PDB file of C-alpha atoms in Angstrom:
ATOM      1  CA  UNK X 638     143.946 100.642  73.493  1.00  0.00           C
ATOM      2  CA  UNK X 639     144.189  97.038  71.800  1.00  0.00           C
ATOM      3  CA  UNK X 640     140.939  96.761  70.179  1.00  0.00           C
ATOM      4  CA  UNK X 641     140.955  92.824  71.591  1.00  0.00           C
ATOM      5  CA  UNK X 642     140.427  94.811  74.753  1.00  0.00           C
ATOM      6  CA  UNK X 643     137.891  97.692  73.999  1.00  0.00           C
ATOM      7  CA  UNK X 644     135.848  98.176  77.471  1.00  0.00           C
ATOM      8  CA  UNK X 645     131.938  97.708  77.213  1.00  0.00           C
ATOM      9  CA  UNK X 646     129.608 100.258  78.755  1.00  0.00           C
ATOM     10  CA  UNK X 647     126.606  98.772  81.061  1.00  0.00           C
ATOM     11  CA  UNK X 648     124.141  99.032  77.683  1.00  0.00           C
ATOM     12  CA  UNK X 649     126.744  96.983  75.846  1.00  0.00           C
ATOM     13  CA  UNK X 650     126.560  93.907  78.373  1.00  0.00           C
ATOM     14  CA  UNK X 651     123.636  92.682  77.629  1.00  0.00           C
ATOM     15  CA  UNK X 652     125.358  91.847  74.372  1.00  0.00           C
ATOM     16  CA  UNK X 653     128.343  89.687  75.818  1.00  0.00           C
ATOM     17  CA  UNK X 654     126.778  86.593  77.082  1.00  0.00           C
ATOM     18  CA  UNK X 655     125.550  85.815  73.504  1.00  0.00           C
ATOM     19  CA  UNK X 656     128.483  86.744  71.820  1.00  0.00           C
ATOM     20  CA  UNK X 657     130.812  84.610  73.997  1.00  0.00           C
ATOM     21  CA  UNK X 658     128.508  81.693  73.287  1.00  0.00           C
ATOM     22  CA  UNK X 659     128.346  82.088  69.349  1.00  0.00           C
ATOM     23  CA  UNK X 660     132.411  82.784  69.337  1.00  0.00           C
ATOM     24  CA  UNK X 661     132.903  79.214  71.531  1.00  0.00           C
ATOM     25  CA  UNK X 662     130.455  77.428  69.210  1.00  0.00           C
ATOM     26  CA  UNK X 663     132.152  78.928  66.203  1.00  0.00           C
ATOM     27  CA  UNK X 664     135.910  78.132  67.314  1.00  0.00           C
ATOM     28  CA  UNK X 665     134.423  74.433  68.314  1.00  0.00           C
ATOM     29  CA  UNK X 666     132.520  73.879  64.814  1.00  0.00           C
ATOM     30  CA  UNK X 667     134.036  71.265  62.374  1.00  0.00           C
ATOM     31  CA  UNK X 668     136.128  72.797  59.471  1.00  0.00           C
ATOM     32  CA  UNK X 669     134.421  74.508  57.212  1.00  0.00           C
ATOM     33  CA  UNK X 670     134.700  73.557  53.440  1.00  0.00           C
ATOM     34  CA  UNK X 671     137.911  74.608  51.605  1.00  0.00           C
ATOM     35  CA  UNK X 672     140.097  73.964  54.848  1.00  0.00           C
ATOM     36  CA  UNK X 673     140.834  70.162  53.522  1.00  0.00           C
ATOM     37  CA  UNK X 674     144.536  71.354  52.739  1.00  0.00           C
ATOM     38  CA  UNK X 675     145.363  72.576  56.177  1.00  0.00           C
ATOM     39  CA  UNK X 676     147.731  71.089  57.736  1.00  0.00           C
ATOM     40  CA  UNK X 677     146.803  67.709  60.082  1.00  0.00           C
ATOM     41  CA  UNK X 678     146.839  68.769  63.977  1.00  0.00           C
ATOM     42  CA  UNK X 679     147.528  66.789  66.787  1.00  0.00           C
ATOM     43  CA  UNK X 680     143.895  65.954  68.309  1.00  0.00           C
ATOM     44  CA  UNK X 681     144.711  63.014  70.276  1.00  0.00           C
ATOM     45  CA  UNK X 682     144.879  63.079  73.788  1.00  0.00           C
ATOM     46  CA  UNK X 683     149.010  62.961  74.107  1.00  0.00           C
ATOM     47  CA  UNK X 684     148.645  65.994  76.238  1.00  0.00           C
ATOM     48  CA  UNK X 685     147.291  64.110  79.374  1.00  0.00           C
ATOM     49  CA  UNK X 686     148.695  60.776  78.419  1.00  0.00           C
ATOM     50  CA  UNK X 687     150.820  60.505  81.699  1.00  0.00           C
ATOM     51  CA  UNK X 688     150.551  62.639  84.723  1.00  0.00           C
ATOM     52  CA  UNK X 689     153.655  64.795  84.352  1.00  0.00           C
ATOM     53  CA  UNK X 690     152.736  65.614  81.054  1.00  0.00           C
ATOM     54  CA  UNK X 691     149.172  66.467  82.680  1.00  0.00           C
ATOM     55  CA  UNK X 692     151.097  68.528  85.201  1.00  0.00           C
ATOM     56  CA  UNK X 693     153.534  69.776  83.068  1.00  0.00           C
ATOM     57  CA  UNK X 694     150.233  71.201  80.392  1.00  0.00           C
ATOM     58  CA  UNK X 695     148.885  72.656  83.149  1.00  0.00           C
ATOM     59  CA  UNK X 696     151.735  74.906  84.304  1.00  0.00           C
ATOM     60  CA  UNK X 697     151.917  75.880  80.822  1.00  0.00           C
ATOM     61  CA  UNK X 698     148.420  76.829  80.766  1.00  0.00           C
ATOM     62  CA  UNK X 699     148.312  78.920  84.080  1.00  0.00           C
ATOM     63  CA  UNK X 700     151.812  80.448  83.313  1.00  0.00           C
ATOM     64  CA  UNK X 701     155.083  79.972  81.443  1.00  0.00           C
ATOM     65  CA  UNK X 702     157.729  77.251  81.972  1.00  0.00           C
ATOM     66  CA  UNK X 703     160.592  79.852  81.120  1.00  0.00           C
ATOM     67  CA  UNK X 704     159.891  82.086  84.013  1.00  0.00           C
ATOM     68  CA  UNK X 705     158.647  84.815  82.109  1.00  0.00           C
ATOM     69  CA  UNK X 706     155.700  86.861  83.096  1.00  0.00           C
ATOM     70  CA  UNK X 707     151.679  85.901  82.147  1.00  0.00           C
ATOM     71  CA  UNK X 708     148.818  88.747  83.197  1.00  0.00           C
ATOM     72  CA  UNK X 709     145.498  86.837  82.880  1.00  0.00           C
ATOM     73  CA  UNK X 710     143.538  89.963  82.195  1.00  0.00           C
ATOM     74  CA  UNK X 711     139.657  90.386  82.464  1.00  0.00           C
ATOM     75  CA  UNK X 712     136.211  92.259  82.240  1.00  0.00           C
ATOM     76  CA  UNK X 713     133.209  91.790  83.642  1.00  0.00           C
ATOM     77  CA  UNK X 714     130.607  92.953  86.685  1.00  0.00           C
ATOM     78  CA  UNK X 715     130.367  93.347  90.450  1.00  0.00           C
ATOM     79  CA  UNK X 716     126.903  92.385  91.188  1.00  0.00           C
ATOM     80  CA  UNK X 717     124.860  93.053  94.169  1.00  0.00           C
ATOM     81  CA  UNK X 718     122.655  90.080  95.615  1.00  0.00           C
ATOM     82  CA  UNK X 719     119.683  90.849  98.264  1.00  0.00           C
ATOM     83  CA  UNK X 720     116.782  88.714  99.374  1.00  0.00           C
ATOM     84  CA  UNK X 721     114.179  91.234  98.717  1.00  0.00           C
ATOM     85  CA  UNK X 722     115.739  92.954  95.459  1.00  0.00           C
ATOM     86  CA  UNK X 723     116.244  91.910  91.794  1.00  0.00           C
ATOM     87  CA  UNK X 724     120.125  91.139  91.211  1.00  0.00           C
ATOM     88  CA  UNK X 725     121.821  94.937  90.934  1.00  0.00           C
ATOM     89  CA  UNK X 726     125.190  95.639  88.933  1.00  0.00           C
ATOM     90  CA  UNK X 727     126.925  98.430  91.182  1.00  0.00           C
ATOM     91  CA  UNK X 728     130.157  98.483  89.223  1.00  0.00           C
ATOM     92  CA  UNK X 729     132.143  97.059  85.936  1.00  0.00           C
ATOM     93  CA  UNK X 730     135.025  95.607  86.856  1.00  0.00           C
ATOM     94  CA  UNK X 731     138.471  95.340  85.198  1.00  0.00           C
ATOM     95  CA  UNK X 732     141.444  92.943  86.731  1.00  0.00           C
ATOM     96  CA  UNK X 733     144.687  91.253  85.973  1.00  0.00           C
ATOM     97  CA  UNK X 734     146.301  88.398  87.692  1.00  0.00           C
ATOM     98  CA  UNK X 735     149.355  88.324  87.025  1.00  0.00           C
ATOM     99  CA  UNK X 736     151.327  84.741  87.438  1.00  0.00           C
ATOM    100  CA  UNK X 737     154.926  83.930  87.629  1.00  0.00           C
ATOM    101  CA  UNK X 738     156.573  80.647  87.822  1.00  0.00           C
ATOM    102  CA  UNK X 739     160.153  78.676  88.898  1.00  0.00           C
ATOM    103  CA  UNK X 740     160.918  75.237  88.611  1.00  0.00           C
ATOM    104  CA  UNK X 741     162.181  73.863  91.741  1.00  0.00           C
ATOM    105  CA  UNK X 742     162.636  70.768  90.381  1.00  0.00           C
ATOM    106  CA  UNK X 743     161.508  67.726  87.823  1.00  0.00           C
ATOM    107  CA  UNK X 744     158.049  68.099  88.834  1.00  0.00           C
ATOM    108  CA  UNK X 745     157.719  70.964  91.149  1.00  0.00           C
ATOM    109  CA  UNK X 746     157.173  74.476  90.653  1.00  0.00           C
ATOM    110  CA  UNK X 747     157.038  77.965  92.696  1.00  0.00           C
ATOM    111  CA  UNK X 748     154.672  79.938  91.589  1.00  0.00           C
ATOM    112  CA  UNK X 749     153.509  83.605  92.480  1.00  0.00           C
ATOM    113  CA  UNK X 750     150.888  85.325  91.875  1.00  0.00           C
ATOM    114  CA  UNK X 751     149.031  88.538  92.480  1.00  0.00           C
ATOM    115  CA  UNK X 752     145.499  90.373  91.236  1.00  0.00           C
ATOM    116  CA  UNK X 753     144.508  93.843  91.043  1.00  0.00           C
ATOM    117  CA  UNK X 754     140.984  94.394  90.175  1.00  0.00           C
ATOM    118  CA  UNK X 755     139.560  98.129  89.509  1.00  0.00           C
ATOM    119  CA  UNK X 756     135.732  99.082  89.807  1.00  0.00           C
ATOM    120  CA  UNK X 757     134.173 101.100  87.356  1.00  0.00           C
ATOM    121  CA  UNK X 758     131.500 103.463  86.424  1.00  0.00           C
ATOM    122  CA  UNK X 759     128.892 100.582  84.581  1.00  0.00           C
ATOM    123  CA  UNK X 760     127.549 103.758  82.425  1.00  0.00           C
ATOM    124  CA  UNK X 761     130.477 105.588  81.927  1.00  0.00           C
ATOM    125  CA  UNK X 762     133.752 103.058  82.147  1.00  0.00           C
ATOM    126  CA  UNK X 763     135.471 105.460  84.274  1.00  0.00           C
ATOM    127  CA  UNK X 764     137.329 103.820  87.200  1.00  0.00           C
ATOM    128  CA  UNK X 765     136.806 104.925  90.802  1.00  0.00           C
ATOM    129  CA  UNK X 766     139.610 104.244  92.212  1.00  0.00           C
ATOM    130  CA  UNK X 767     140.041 107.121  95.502  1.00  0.00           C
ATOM    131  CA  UNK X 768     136.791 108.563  94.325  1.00  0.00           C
ATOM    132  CA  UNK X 769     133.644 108.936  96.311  1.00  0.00           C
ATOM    133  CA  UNK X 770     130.686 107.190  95.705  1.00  0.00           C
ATOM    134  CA  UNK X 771     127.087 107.025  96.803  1.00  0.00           C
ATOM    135  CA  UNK X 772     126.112 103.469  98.047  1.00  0.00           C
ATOM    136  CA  UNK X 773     122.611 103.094  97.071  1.00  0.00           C
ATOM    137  CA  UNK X 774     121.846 100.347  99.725  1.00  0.00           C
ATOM    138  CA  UNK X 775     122.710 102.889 102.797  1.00  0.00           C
ATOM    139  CA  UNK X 776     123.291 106.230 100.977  1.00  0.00           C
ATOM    140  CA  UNK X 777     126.162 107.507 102.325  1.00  0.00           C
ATOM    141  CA  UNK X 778     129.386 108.038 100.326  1.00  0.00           C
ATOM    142  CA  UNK X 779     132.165 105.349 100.190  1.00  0.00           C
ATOM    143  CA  UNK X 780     135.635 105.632  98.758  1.00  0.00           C
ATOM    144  CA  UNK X 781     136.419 103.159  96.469  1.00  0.00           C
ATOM    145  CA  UNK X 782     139.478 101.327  97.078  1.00  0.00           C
ATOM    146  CA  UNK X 783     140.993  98.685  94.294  1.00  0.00           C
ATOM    147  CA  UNK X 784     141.027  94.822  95.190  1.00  0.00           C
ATOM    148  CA  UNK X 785     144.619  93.579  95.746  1.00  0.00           C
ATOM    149  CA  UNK X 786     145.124  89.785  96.495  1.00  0.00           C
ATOM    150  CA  UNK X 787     148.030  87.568  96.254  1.00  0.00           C
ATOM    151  CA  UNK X 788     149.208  84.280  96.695  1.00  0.00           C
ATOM    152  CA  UNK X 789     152.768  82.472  97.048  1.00  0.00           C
ATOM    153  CA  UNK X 790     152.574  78.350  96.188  1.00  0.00           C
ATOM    154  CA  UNK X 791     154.374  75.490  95.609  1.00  0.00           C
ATOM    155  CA  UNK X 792     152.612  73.234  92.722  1.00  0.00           C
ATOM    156  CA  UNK X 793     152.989  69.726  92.737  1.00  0.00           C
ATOM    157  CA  UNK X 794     151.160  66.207  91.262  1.00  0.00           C
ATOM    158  CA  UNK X 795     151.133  63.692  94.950  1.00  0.00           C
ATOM    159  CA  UNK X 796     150.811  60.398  94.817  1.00  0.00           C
ATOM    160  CA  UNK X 797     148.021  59.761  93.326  1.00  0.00           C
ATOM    161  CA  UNK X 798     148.855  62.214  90.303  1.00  0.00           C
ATOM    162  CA  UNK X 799     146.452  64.839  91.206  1.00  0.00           C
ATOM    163  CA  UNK X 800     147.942  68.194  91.189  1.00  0.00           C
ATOM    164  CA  UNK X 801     148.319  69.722  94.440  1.00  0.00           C
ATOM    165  CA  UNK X 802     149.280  73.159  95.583  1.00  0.00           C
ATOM    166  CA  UNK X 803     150.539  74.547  99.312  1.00  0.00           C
ATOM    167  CA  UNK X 804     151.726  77.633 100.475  1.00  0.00           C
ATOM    168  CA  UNK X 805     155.388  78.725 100.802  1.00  0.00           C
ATOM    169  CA  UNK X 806     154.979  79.792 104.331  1.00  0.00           C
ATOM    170  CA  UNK X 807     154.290  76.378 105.495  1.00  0.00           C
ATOM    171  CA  UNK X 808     150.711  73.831 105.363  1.00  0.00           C
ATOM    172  CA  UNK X 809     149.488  70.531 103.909  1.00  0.00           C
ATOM    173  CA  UNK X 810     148.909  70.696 100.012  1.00  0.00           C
ATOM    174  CA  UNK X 811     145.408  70.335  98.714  1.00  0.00           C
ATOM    175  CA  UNK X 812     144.528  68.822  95.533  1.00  0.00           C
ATOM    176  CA  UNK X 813     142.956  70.594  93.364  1.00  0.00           C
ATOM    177  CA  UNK X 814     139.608  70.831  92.363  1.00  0.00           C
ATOM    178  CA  UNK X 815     139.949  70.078  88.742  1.00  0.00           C
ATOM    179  CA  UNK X 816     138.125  68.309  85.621  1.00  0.00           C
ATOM    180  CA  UNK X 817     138.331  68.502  81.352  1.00  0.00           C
ATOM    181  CA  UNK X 818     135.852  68.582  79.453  1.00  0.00           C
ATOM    182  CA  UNK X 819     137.165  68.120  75.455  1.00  0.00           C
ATOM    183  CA  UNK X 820     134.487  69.546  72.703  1.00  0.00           C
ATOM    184  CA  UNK X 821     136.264  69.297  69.222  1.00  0.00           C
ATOM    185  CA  UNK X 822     139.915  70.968  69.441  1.00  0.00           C
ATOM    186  CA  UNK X 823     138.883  72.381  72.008  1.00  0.00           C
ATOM    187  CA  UNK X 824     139.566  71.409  75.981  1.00  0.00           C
ATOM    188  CA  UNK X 825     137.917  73.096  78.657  1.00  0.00           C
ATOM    189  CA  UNK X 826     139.900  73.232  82.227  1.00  0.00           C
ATOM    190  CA  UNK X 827     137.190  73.438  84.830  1.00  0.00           C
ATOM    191  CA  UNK X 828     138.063  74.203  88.537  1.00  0.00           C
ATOM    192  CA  UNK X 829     136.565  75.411  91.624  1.00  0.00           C
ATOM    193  CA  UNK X 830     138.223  76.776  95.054  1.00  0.00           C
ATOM    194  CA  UNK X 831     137.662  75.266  98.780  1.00  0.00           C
ATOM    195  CA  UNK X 832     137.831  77.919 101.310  1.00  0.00           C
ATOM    196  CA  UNK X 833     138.277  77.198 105.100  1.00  0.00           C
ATOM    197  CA  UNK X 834     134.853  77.091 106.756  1.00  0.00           C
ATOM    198  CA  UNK X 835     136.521  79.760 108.595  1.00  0.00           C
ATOM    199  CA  UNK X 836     136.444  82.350 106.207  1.00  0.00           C
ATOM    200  CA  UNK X 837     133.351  84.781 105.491  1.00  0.00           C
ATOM    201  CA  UNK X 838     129.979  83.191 103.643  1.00  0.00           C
ATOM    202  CA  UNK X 839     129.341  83.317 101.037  1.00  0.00           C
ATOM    203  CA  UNK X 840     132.588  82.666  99.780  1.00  0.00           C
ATOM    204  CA  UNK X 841     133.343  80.505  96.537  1.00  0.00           C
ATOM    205  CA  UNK X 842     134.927  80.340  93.221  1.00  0.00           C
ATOM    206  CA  UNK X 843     134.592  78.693  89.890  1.00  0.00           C
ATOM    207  CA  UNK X 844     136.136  79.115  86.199  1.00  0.00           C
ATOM    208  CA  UNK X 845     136.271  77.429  83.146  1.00  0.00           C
ATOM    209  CA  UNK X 846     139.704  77.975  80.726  1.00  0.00           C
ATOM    210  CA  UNK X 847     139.702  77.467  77.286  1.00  0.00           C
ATOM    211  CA  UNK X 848     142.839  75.766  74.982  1.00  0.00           C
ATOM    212  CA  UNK X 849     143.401  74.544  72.002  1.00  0.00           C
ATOM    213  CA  UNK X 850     144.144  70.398  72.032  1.00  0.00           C
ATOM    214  CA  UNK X 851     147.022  70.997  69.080  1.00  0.00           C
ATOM    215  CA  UNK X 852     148.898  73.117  71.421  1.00  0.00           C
ATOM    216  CA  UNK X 853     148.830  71.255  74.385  1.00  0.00           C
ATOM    217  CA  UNK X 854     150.000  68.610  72.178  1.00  0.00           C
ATOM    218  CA  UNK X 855     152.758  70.456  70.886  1.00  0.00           C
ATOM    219  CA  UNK X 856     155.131  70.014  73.761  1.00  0.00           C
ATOM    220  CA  UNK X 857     157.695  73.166  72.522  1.00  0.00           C
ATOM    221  CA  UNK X 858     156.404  76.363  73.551  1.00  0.00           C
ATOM    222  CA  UNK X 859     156.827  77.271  76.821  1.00  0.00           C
ATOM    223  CA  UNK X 860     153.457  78.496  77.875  1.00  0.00           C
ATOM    224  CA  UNK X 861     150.052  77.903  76.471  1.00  0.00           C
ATOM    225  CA  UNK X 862     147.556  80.501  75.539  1.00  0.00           C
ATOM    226  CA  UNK X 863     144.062  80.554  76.660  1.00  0.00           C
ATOM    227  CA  UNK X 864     140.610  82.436  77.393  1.00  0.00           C
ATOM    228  CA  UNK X 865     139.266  82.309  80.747  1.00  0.00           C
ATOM    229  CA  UNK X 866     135.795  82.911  82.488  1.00  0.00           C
ATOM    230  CA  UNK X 867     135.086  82.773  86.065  1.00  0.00           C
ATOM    231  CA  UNK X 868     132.627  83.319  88.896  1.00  0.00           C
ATOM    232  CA  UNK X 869     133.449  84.778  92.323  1.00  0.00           C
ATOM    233  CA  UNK X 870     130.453  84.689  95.306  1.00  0.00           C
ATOM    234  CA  UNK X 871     131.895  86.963  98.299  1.00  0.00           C
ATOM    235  CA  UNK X 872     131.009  89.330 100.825  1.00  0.00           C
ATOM    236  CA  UNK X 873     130.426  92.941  99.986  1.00  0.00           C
ATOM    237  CA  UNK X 874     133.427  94.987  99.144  1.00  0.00           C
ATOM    238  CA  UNK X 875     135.021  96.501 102.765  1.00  0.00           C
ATOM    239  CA  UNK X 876     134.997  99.504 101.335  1.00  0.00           C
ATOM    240  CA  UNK X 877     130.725  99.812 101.379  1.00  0.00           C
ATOM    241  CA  UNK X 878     130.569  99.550 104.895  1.00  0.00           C
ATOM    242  CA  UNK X 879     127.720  97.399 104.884  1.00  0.00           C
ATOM    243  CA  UNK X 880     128.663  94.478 106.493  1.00  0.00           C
ATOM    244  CA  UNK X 881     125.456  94.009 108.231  1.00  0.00           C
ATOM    245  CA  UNK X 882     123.602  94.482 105.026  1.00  0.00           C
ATOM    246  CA  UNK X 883     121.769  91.010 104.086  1.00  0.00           C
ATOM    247  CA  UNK X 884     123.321  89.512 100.338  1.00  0.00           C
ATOM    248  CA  UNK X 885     126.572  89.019  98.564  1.00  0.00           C
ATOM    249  CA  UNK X 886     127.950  90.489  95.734  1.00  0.00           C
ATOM    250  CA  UNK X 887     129.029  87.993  92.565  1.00  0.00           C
ATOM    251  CA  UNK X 888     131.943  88.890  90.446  1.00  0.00           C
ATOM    252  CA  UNK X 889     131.716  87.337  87.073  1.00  0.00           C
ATOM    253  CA  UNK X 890     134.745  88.117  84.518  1.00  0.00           C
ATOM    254  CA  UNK X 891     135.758  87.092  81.158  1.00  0.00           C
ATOM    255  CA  UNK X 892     139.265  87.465  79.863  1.00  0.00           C
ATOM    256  CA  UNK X 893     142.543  86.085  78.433  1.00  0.00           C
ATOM    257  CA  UNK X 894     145.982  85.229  79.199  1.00  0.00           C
ATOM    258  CA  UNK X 895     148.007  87.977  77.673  1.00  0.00           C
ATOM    259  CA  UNK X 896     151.511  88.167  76.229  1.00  0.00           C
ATOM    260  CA  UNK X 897     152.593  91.053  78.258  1.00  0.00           C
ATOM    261  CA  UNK X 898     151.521  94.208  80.529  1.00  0.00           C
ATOM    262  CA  UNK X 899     151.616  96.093  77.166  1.00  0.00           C
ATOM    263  CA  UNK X 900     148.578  94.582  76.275  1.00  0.00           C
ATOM    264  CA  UNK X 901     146.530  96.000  78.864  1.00  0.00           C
ATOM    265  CA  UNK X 902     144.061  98.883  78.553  1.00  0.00           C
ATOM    266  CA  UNK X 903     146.467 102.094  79.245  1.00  0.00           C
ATOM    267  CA  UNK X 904     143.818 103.240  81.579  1.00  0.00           C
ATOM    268  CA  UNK X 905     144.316  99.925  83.956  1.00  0.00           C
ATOM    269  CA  UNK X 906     147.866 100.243  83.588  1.00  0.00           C
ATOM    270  CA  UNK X 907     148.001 103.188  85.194  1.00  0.00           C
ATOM    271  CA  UNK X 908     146.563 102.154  87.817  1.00  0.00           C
ATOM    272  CA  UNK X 909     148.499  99.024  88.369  1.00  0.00           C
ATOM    273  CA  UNK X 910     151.884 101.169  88.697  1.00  0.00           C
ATOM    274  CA  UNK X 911     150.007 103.614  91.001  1.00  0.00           C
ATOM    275  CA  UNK X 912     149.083 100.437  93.141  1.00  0.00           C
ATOM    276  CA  UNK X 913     151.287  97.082  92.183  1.00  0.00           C
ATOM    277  CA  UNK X 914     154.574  98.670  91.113  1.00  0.00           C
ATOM    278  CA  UNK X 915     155.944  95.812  92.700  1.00  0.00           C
ATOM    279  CA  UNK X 916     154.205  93.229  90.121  1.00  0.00           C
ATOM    280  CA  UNK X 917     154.769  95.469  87.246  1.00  0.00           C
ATOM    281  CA  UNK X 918     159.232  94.716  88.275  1.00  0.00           C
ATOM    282  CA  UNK X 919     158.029  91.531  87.693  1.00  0.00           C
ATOM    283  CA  UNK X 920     158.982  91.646  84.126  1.00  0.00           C
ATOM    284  CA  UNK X 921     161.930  93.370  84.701  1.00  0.00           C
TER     285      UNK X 921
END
């Protein structure tokens, strides 16, 4: 296992919030002394100076302009929320989305994309996936299943230069919910999802990504890398049959956008060909 991606036990946790904090105020620090013959980088803002070079960063960011493959791969919890209980952690969590992309044209791009997430043990690491386990809100025994979502989009700046996205199968595009926020060389991507009023409540999403200004402003690579954390409010998991039960479970992850399936954890892995071979052909 890539020690970048060495899983965290529930006593471990505790730990992460602080250290993700120090490493972000460390990366956004000035130089320290003895880096005055490094070599100048590009910390303008050339990267959003127009809005196809805004749209064309941000496809880099969320995937790669060559087509090739780009698993955004994560850690974190699956929390349980309930008016009358202090917030409960029911499972570690471990996911990948994995995000493909093909340009259509000068400024429009399909782009797939598909997530497998895998609950764990929070003491032990193990994953449950097809194992039984004792709900401690309604005690009987649930199987766990894995979380498998996917989406199919067109991407596209409108009008106004806001970048918009629509599905394949047919709808209006809707602009993303999007802002920057630049500290040092650092530029933070913040977003948030709109859901139909429709869907189940709770339901939302928000994340923050995390890039370096030099790259974005060096226009040759094909993709960009980045660090990623997100939060996820949603109804309870189908497979806890507790629909009726009062709460909502948060999600909160923090990961990075990999080079490759080969650098996920062999234990998710395996699970992802038992359950996604089809993404896995992706980089075929």
């Amino acid at each position: 296992m890539p020690e970048s991606n060495r899983e965290l036990n529930r006593r471990d946790l505790l730990g992460v919030s602080a250290l993700a904090l120090g490493g972000l105020a460390a990366a956004c620090a000035p130089g320290t002394p003895g880096d005055e013959g490094a070599p100048t980088q590009d910390l303008s803002d050339a990267w959003s100076a127009t809005p196809e070079s805004l749209f064309r960063n941000f496809v880099r960011v969320r995937a790669d302009l060559n087509g090739g493959v780009s698993p955004w791969w994560w850690s974190g919890v699956y929390v349980a929320v309930t008016p009358d209980d202090n917030p409960r952690v029911l499972f570690a969590a471990e996911g990948c989305e994995t995000k493909r992309v093909e340009r259509l044209d000068e400024n429009r791009y399909e782009i797939w994309s598909k997530v497998m997430t895998v609950f764990k043990d929070p003491e032990t690491g193990d994953i449950l996936n097809g194992k039984e386990y004792r709900n401690p809100f309604t005690g009987e025994m649930n199987q766990v299943e894995p979380n498998v979502i996917g989406s199919h989009m067109i991407l596209e700046p409108d009008d106004q230069g806001r970048i918009t996205e629509r599905p394949t199968a047919g709808g209006d595009p809707e602009a993303l919910d999007l802002s920057w926020v630049r500290s040092g060389d650092k530029l933070l991507m913040v977003g948030s999802r709109d859901y139909p009023e429709e869907r189940p409540i709770p339901l939302a999403e928000y994340g923050t990504t995390v890039v370096d200004v030099p790259a974005l402003n060096d226009p040759g690579p094909s993709r960009v890398e980045a660090v990623f954390s997100s939060v996820y409010l949603a109804p309870w998991q189908r497979f806890l049959a507790m629909p009726e039960k009062a709460g909502h479970a948060v999600w909160h992850a923090v990961g990075r956008k990999t080079h490759g399936f080969h650098e996920l954890t062999p234990a998710y892995l395996a699970e992802a060909e038992r359950y996604i071979p089809d993404v896995l052909a992706w980089a075929d």
